[in-house]
mmCIF file of N, CA and C in Angstrom:
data_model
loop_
_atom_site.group_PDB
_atom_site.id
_atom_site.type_symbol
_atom_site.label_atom_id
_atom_site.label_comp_id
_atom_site.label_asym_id
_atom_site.label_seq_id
_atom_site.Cartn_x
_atom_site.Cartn_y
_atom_site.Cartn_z
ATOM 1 N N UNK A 1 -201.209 5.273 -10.788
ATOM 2 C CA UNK A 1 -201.340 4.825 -9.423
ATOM 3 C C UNK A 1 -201.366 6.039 -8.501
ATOM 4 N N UNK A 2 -202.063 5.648 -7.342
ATOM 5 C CA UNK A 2 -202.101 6.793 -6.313
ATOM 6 C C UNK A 2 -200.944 7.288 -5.634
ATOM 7 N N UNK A 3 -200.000 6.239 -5.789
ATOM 8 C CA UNK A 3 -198.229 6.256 -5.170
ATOM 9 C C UNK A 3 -197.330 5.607 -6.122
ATOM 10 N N UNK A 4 -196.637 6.385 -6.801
ATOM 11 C CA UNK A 4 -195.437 5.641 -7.805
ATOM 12 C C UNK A 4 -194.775 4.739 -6.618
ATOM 13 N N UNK A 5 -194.672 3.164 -7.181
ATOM 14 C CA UNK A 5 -193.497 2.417 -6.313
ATOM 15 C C UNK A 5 -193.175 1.342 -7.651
ATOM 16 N N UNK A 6 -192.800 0.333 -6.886
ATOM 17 C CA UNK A 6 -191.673 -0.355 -8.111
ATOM 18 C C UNK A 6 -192.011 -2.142 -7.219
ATOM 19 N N UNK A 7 -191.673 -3.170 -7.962
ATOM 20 C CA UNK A 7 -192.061 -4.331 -7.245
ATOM 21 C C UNK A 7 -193.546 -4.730 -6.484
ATOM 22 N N UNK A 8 -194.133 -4.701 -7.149
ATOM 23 C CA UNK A 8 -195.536 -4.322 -7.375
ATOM 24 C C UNK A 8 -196.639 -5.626 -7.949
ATOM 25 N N UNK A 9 -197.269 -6.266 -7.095
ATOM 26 C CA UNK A 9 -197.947 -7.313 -7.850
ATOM 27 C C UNK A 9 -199.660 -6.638 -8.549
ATOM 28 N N UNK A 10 -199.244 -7.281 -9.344
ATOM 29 C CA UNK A 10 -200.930 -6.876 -9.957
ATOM 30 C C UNK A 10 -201.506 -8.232 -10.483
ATOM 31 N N UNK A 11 -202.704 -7.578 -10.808
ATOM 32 C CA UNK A 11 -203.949 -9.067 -11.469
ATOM 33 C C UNK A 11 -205.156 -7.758 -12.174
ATOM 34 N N UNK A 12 -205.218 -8.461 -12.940
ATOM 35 C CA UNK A 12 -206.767 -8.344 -13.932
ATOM 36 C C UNK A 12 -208.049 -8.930 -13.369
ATOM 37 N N UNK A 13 -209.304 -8.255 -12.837
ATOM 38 C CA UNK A 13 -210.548 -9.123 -13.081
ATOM 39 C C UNK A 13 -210.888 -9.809 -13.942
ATOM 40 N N UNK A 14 -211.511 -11.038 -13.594
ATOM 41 C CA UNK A 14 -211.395 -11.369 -14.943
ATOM 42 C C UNK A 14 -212.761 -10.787 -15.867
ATOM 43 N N UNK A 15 -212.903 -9.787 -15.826
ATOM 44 C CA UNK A 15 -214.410 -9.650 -16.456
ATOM 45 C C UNK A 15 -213.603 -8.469 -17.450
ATOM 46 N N UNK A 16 -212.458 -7.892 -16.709
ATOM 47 C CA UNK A 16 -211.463 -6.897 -17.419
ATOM 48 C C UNK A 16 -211.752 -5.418 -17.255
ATOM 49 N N UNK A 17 -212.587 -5.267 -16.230
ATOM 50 C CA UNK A 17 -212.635 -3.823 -16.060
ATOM 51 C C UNK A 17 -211.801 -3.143 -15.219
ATOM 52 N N UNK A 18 -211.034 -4.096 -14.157
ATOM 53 C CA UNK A 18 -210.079 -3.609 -13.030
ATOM 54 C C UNK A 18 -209.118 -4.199 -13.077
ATOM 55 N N UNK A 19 -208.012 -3.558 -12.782
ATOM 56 C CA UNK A 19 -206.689 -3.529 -12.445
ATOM 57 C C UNK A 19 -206.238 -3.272 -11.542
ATOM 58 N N UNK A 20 -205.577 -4.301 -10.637
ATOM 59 C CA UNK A 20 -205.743 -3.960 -9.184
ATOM 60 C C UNK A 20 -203.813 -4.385 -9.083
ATOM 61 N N UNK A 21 -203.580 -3.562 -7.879
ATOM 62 C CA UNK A 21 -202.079 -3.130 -7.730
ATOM 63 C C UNK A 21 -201.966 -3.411 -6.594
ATOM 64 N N UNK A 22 -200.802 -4.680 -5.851
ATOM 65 C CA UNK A 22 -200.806 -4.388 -4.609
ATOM 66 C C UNK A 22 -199.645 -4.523 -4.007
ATOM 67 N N UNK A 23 -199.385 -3.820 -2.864
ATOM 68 C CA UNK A 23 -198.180 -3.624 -2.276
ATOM 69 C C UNK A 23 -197.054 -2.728 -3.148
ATOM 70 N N UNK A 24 -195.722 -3.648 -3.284
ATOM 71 C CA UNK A 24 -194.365 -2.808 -4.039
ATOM 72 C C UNK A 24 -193.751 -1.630 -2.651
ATOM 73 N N UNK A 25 -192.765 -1.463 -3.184
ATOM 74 C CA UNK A 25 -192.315 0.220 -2.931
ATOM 75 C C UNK A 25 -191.549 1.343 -3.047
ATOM 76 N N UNK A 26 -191.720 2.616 -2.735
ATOM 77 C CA UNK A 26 -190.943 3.417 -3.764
ATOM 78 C C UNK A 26 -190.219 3.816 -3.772
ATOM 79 N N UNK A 27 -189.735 4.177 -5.400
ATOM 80 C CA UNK A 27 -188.331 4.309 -5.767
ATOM 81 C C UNK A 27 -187.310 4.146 -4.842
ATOM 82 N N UNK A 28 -187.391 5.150 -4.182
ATOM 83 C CA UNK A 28 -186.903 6.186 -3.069
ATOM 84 C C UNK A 28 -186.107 5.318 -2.068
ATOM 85 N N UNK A 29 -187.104 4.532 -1.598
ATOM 86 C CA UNK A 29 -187.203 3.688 -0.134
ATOM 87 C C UNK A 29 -187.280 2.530 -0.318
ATOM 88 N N UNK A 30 -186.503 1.368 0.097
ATOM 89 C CA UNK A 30 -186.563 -0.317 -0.085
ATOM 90 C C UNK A 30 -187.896 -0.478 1.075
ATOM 91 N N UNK A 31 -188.298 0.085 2.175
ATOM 92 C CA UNK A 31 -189.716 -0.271 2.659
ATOM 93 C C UNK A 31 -191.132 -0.740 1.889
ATOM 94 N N UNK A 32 -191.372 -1.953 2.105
ATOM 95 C CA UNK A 32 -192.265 -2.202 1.515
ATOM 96 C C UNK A 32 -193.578 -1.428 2.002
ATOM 97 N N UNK A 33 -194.427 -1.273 1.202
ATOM 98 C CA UNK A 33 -195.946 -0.589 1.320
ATOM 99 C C UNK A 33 -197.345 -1.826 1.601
ATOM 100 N N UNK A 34 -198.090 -1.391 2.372
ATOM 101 C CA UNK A 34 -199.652 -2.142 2.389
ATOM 102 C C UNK A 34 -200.428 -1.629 1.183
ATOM 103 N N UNK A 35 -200.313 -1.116 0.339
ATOM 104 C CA UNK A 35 -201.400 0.230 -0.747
ATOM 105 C C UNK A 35 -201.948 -1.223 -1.212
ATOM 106 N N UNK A 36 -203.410 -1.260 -1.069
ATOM 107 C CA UNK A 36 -204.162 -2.076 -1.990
ATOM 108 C C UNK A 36 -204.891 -1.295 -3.187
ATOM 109 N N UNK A 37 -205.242 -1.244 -4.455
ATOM 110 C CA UNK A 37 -205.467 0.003 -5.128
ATOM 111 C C UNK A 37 -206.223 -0.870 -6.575
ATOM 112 N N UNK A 38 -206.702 -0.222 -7.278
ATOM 113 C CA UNK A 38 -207.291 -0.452 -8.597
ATOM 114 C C UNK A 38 -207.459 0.680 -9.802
ATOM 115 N N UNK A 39 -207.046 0.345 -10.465
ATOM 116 C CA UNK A 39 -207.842 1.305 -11.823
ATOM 117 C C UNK A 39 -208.955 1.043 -12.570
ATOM 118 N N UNK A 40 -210.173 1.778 -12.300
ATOM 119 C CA UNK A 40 -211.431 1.284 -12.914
ATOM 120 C C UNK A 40 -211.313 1.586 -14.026
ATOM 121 N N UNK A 41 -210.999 0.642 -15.310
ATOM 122 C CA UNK A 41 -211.088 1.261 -16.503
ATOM 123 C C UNK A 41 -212.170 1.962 -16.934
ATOM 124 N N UNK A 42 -213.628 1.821 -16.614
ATOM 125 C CA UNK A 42 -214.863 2.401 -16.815
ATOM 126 C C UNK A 42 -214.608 3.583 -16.386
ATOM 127 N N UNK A 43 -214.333 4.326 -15.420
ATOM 128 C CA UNK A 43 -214.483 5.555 -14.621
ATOM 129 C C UNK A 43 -212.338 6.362 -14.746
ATOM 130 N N UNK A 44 -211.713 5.398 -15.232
ATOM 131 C CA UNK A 44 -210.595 6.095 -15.923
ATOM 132 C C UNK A 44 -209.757 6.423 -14.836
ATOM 133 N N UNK A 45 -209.539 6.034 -13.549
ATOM 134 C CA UNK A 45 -209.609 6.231 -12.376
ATOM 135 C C UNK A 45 -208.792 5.335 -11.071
ATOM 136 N N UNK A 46 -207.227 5.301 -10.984
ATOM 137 C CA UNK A 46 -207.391 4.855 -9.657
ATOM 138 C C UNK A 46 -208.147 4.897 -8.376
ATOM 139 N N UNK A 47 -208.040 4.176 -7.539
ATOM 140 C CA UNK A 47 -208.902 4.018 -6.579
ATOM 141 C C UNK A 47 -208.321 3.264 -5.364
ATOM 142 N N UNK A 48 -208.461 3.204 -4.083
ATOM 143 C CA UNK A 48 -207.850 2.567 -2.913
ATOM 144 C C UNK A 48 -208.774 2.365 -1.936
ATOM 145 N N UNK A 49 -208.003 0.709 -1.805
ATOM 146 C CA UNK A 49 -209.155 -0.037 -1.027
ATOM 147 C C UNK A 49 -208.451 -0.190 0.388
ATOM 148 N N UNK A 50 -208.862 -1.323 1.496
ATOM 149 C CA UNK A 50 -208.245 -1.110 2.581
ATOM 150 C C UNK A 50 -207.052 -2.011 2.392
ATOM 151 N N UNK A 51 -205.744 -1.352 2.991
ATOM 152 C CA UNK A 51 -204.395 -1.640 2.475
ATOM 153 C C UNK A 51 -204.533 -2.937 2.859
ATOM 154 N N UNK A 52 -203.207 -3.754 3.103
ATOM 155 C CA UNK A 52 -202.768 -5.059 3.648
ATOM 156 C C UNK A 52 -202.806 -4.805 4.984
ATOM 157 N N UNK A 53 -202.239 -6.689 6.087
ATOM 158 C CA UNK A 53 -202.277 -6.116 7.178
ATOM 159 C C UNK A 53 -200.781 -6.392 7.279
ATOM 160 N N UNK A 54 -200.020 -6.844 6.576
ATOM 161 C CA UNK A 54 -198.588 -6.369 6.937
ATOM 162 C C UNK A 54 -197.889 -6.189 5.594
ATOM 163 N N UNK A 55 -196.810 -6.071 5.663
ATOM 164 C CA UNK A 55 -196.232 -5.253 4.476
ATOM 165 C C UNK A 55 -195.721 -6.657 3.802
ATOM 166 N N UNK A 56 -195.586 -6.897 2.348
ATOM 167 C CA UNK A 56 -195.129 -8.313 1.548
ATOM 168 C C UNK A 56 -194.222 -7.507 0.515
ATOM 169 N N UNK A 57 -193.030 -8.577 1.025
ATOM 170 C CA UNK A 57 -192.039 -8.094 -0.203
ATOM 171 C C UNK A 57 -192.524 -9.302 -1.221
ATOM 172 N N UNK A 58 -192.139 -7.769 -2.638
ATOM 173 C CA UNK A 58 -192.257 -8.971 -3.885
ATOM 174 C C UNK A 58 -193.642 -9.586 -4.380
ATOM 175 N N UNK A 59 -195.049 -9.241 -3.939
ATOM 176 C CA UNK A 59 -196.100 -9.581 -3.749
ATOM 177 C C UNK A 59 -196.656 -10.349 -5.232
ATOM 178 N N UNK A 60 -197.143 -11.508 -5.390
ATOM 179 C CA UNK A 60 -197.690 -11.931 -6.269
ATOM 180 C C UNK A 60 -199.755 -11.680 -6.202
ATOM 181 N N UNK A 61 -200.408 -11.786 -6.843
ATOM 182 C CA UNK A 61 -201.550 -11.471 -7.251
ATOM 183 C C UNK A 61 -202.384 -12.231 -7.877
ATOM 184 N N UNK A 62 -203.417 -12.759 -7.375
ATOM 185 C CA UNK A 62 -204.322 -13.764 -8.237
ATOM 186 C C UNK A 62 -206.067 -13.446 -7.529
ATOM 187 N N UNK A 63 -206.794 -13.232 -8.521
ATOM 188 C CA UNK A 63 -208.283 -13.336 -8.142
ATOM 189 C C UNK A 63 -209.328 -14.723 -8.846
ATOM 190 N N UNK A 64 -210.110 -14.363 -7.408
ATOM 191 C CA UNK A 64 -211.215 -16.052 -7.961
ATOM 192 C C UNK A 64 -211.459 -15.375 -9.337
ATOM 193 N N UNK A 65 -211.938 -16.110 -9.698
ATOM 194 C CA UNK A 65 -212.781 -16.441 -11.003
ATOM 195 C C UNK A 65 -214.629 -15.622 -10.928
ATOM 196 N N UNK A 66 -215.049 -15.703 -9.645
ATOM 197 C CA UNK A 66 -216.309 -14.663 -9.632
ATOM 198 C C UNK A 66 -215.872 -13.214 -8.980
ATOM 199 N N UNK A 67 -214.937 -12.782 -9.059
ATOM 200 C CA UNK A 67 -214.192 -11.683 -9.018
ATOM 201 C C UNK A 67 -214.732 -11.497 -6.828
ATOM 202 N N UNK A 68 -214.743 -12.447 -6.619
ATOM 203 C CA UNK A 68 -215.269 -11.724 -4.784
ATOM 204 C C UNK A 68 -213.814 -11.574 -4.197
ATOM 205 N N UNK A 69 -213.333 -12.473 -4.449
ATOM 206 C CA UNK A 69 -212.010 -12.071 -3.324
ATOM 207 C C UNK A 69 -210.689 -11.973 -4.429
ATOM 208 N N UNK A 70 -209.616 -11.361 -4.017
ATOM 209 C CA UNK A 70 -208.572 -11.298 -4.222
ATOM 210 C C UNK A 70 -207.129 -12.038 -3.612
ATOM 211 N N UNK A 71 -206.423 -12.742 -4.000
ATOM 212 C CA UNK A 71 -205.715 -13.431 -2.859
ATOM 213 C C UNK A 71 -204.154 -12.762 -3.384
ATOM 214 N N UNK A 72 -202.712 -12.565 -2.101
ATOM 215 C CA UNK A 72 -201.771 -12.366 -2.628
ATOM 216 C C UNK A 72 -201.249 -13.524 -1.438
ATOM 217 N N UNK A 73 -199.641 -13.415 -2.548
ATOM 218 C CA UNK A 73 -198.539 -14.076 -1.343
ATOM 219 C C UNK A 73 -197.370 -13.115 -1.487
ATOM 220 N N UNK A 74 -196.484 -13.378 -0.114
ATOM 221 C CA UNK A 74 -195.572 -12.274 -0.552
ATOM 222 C C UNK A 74 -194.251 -12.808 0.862
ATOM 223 N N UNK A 75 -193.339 -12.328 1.293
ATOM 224 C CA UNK A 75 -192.525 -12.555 2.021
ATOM 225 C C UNK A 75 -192.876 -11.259 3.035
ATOM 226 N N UNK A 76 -192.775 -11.860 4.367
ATOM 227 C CA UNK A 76 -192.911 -10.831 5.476
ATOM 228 C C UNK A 76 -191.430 -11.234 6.119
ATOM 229 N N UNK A 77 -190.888 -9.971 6.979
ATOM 230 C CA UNK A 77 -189.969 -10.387 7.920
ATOM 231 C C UNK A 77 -190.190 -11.125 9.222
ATOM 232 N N UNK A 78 -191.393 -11.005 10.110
ATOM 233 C CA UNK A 78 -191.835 -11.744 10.997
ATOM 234 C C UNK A 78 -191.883 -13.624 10.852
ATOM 235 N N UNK A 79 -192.902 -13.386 9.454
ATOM 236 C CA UNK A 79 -193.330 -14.706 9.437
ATOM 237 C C UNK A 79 -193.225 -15.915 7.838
ATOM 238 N N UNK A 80 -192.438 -15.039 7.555
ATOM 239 C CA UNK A 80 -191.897 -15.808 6.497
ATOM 240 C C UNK A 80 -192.700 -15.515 5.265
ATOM 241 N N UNK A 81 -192.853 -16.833 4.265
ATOM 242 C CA UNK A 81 -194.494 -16.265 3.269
ATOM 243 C C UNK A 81 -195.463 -16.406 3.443
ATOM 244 N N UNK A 82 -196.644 -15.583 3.061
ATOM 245 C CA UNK A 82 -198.057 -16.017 3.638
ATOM 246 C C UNK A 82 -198.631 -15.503 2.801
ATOM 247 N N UNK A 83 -199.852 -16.399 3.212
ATOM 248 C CA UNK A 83 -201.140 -15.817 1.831
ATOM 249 C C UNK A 83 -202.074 -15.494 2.359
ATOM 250 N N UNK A 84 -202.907 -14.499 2.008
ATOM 251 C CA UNK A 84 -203.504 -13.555 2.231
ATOM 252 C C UNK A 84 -204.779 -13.465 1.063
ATOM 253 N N UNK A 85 -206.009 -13.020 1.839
ATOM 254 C CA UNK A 85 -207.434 -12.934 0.536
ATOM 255 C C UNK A 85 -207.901 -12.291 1.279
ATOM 256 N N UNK A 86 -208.533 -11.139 0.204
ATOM 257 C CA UNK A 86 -209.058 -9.816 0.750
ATOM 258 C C UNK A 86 -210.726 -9.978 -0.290
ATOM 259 N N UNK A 87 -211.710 -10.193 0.655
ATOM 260 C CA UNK A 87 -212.916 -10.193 0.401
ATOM 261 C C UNK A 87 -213.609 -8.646 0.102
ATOM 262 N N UNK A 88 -214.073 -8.760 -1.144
ATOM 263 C CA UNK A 88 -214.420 -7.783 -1.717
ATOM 264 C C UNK A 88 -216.118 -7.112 -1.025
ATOM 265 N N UNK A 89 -216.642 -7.994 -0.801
ATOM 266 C CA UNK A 89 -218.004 -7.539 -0.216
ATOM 267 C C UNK A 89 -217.712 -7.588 1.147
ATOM 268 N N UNK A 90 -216.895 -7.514 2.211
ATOM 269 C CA UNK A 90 -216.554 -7.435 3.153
ATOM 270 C C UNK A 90 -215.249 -6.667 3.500
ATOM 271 N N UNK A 91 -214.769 -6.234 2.411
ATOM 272 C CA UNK A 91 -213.621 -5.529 2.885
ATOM 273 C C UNK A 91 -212.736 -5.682 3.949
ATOM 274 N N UNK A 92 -212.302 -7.050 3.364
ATOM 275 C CA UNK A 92 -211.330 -7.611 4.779
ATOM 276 C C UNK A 92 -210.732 -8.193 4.492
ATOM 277 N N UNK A 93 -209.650 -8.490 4.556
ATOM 278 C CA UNK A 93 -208.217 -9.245 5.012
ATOM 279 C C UNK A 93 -208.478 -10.542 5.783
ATOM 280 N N UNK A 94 -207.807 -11.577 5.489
ATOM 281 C CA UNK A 94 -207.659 -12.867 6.014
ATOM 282 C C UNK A 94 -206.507 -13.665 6.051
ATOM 283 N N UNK A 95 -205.604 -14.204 6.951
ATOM 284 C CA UNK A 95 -204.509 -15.411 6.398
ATOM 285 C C UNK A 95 -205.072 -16.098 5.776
ATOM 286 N N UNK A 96 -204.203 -17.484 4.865
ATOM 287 C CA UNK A 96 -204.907 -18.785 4.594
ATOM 288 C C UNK A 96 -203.893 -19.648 5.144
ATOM 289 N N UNK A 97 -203.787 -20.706 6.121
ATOM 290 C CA UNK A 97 -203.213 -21.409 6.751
ATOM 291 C C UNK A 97 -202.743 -21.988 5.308
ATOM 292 N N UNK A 98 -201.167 -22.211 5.628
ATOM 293 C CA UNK A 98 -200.305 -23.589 4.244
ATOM 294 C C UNK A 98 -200.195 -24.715 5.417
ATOM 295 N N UNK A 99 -200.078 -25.598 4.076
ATOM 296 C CA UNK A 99 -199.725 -26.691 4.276
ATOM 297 C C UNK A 99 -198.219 -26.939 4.644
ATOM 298 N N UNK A 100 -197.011 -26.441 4.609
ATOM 299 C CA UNK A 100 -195.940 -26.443 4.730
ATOM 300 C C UNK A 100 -195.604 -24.877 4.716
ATOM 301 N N UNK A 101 -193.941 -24.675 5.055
ATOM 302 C CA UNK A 101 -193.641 -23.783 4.707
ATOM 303 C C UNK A 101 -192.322 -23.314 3.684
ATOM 304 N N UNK A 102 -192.905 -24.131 2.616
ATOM 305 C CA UNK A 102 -191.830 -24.091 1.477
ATOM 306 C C UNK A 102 -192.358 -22.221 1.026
ATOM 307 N N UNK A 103 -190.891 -21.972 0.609
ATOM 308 C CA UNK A 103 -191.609 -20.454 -0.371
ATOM 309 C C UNK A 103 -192.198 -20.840 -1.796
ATOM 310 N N UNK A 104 -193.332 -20.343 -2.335
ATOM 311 C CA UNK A 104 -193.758 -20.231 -3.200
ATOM 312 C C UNK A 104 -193.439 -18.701 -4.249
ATOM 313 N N UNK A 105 -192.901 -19.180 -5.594
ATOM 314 C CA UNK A 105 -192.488 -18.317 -6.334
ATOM 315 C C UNK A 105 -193.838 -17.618 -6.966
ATOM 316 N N UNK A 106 -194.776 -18.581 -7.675
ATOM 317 C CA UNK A 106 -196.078 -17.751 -8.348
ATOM 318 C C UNK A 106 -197.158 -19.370 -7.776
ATOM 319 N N UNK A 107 -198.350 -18.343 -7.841
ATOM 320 C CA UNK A 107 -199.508 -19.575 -7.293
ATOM 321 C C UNK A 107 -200.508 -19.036 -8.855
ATOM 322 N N UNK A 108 -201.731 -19.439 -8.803
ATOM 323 C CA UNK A 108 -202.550 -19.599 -9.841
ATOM 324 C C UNK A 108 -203.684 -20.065 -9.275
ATOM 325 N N UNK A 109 -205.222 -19.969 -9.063
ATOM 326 C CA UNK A 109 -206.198 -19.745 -8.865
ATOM 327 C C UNK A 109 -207.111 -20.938 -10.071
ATOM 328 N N UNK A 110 -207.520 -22.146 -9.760
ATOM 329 C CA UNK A 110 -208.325 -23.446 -10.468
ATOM 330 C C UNK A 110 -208.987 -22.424 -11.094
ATOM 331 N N UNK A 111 -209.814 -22.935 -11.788
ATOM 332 C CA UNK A 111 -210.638 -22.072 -12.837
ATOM 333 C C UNK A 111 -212.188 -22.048 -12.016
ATOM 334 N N UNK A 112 -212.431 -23.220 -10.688
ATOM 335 C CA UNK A 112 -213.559 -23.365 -10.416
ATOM 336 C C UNK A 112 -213.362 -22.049 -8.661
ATOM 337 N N UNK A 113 -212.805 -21.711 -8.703
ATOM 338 C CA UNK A 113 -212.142 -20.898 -7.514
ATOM 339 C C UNK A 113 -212.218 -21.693 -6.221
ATOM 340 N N UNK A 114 -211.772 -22.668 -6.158
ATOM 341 C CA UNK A 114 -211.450 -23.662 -4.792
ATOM 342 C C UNK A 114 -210.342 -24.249 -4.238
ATOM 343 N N UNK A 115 -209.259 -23.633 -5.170
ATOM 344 C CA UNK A 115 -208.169 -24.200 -5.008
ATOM 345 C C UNK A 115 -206.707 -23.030 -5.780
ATOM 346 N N UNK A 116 -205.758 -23.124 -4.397
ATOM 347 C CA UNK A 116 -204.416 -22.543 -4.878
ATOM 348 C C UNK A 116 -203.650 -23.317 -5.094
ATOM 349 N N UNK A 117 -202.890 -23.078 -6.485
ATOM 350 C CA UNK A 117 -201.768 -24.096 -6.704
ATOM 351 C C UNK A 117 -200.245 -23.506 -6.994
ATOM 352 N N UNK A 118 -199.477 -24.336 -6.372
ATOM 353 C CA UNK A 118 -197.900 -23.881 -6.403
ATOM 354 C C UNK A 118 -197.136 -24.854 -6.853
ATOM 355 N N UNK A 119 -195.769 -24.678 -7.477
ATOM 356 C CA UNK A 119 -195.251 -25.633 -7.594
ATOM 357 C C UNK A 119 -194.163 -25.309 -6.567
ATOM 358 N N UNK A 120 -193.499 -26.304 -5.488
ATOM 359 C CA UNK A 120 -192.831 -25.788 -4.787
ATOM 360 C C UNK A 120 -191.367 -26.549 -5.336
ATOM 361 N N UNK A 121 -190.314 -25.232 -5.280
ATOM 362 C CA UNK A 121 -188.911 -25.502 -5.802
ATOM 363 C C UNK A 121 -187.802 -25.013 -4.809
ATOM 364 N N UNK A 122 -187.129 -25.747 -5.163
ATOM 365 C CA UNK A 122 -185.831 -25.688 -4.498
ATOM 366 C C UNK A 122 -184.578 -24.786 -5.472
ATOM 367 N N UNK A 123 -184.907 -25.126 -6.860
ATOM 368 C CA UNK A 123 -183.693 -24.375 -7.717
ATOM 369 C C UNK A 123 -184.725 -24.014 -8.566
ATOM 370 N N UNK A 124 -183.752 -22.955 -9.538
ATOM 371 C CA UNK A 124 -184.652 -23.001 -11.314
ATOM 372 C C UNK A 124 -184.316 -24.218 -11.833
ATOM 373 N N UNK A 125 -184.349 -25.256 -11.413
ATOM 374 C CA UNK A 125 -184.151 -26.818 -12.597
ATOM 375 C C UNK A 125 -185.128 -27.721 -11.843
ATOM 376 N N UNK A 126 -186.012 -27.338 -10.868
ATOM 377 C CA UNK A 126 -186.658 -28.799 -9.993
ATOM 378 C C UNK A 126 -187.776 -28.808 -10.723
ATOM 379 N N UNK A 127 -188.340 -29.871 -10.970
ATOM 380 C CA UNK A 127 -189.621 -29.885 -11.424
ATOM 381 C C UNK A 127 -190.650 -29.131 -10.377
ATOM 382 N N UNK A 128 -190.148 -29.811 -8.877
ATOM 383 C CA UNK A 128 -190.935 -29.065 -7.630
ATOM 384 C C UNK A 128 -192.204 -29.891 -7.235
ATOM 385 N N UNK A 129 -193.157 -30.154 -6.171
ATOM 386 C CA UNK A 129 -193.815 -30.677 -5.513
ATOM 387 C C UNK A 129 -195.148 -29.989 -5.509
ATOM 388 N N UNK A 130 -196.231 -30.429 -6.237
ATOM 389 C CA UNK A 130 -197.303 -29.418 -6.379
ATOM 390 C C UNK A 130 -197.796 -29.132 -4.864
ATOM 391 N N UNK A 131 -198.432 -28.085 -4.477
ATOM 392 C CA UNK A 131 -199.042 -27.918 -2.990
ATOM 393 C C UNK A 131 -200.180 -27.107 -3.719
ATOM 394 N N UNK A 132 -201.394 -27.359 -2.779
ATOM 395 C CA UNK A 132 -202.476 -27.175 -3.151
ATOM 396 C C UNK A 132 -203.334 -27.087 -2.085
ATOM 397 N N UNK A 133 -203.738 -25.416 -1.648
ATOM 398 C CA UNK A 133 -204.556 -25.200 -0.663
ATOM 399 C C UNK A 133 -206.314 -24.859 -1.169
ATOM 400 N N UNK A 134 -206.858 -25.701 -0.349
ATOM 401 C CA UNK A 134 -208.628 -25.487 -0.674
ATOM 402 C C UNK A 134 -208.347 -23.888 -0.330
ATOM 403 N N UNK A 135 -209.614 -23.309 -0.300
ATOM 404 C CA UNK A 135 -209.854 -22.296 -0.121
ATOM 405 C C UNK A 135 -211.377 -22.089 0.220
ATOM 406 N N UNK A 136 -212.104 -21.392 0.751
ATOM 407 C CA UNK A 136 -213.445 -21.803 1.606
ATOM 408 C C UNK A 136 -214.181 -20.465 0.532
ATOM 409 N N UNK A 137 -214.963 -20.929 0.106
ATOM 410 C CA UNK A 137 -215.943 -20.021 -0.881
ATOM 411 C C UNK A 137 -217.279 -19.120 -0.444
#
């Protein structure tokens, strides 16, 4: 990585050539980081794209299925959790409005890329309440 840090979400393309790293932070410092970043396995090579627009503790990681966008969720101090998709042919950052504001532990990406799914919990024993945001393609 271009910056050793720690708490760190990542995801695989799924085609498997990139490895993409986002947020965490280091050692050093409990401040969380914006670093959006990748390792091109072809070219052997980290690489950095345009960071976040606010800092996410704990950041989870999921990409569509035609590798265009990238989406994370993560905890902010302002505004609680939010999700976030960073368009690859546009190089940009976006919220995605929720449906509630339960925290979500891990989300997962439909296989047809139209949909985020969470299970939302209260303990480690709830089965939890699926929530399920479209997503605009």
């Amino acid at each position: 990585m271009t910056l050793p840090r720690k708490s760190i979400g990542f995801a695989m393309s799924p085609d498997g050539k990139r490895l993409y790293a986002v947020g965490g932070h280091p050692p050093n410092d409990e401040c969380d980081i914006t670093l959006l970043e990748f390792f091109d396995f072809d070219a052997w090579q980290w690489k950095q794209l345009r960071p976040l627009k606010t800092t996410l503790a704990d950041p989870k990681v999921t990409i569509s299925p035609d590798s265009t966008k990238l989406y994370v969720m993560g905890k902010t101090l302002r505004q609680g959790h939010v999700i976030a998709s960073y368009d690859f042919s546009r190089a940009e950052w976006a919220e995605i409005p929720r449906t509630n504001s339960k925290e979500w532990k891990e989300f997962i990406m439909s296989p047809d890329g139209k949909t985020l799914c969470s299970l939302d919990t209260t303990s480690h024993y709830d089965v939890g309440k699926l929530e399920a945001i479209r997503v605009a393609l």
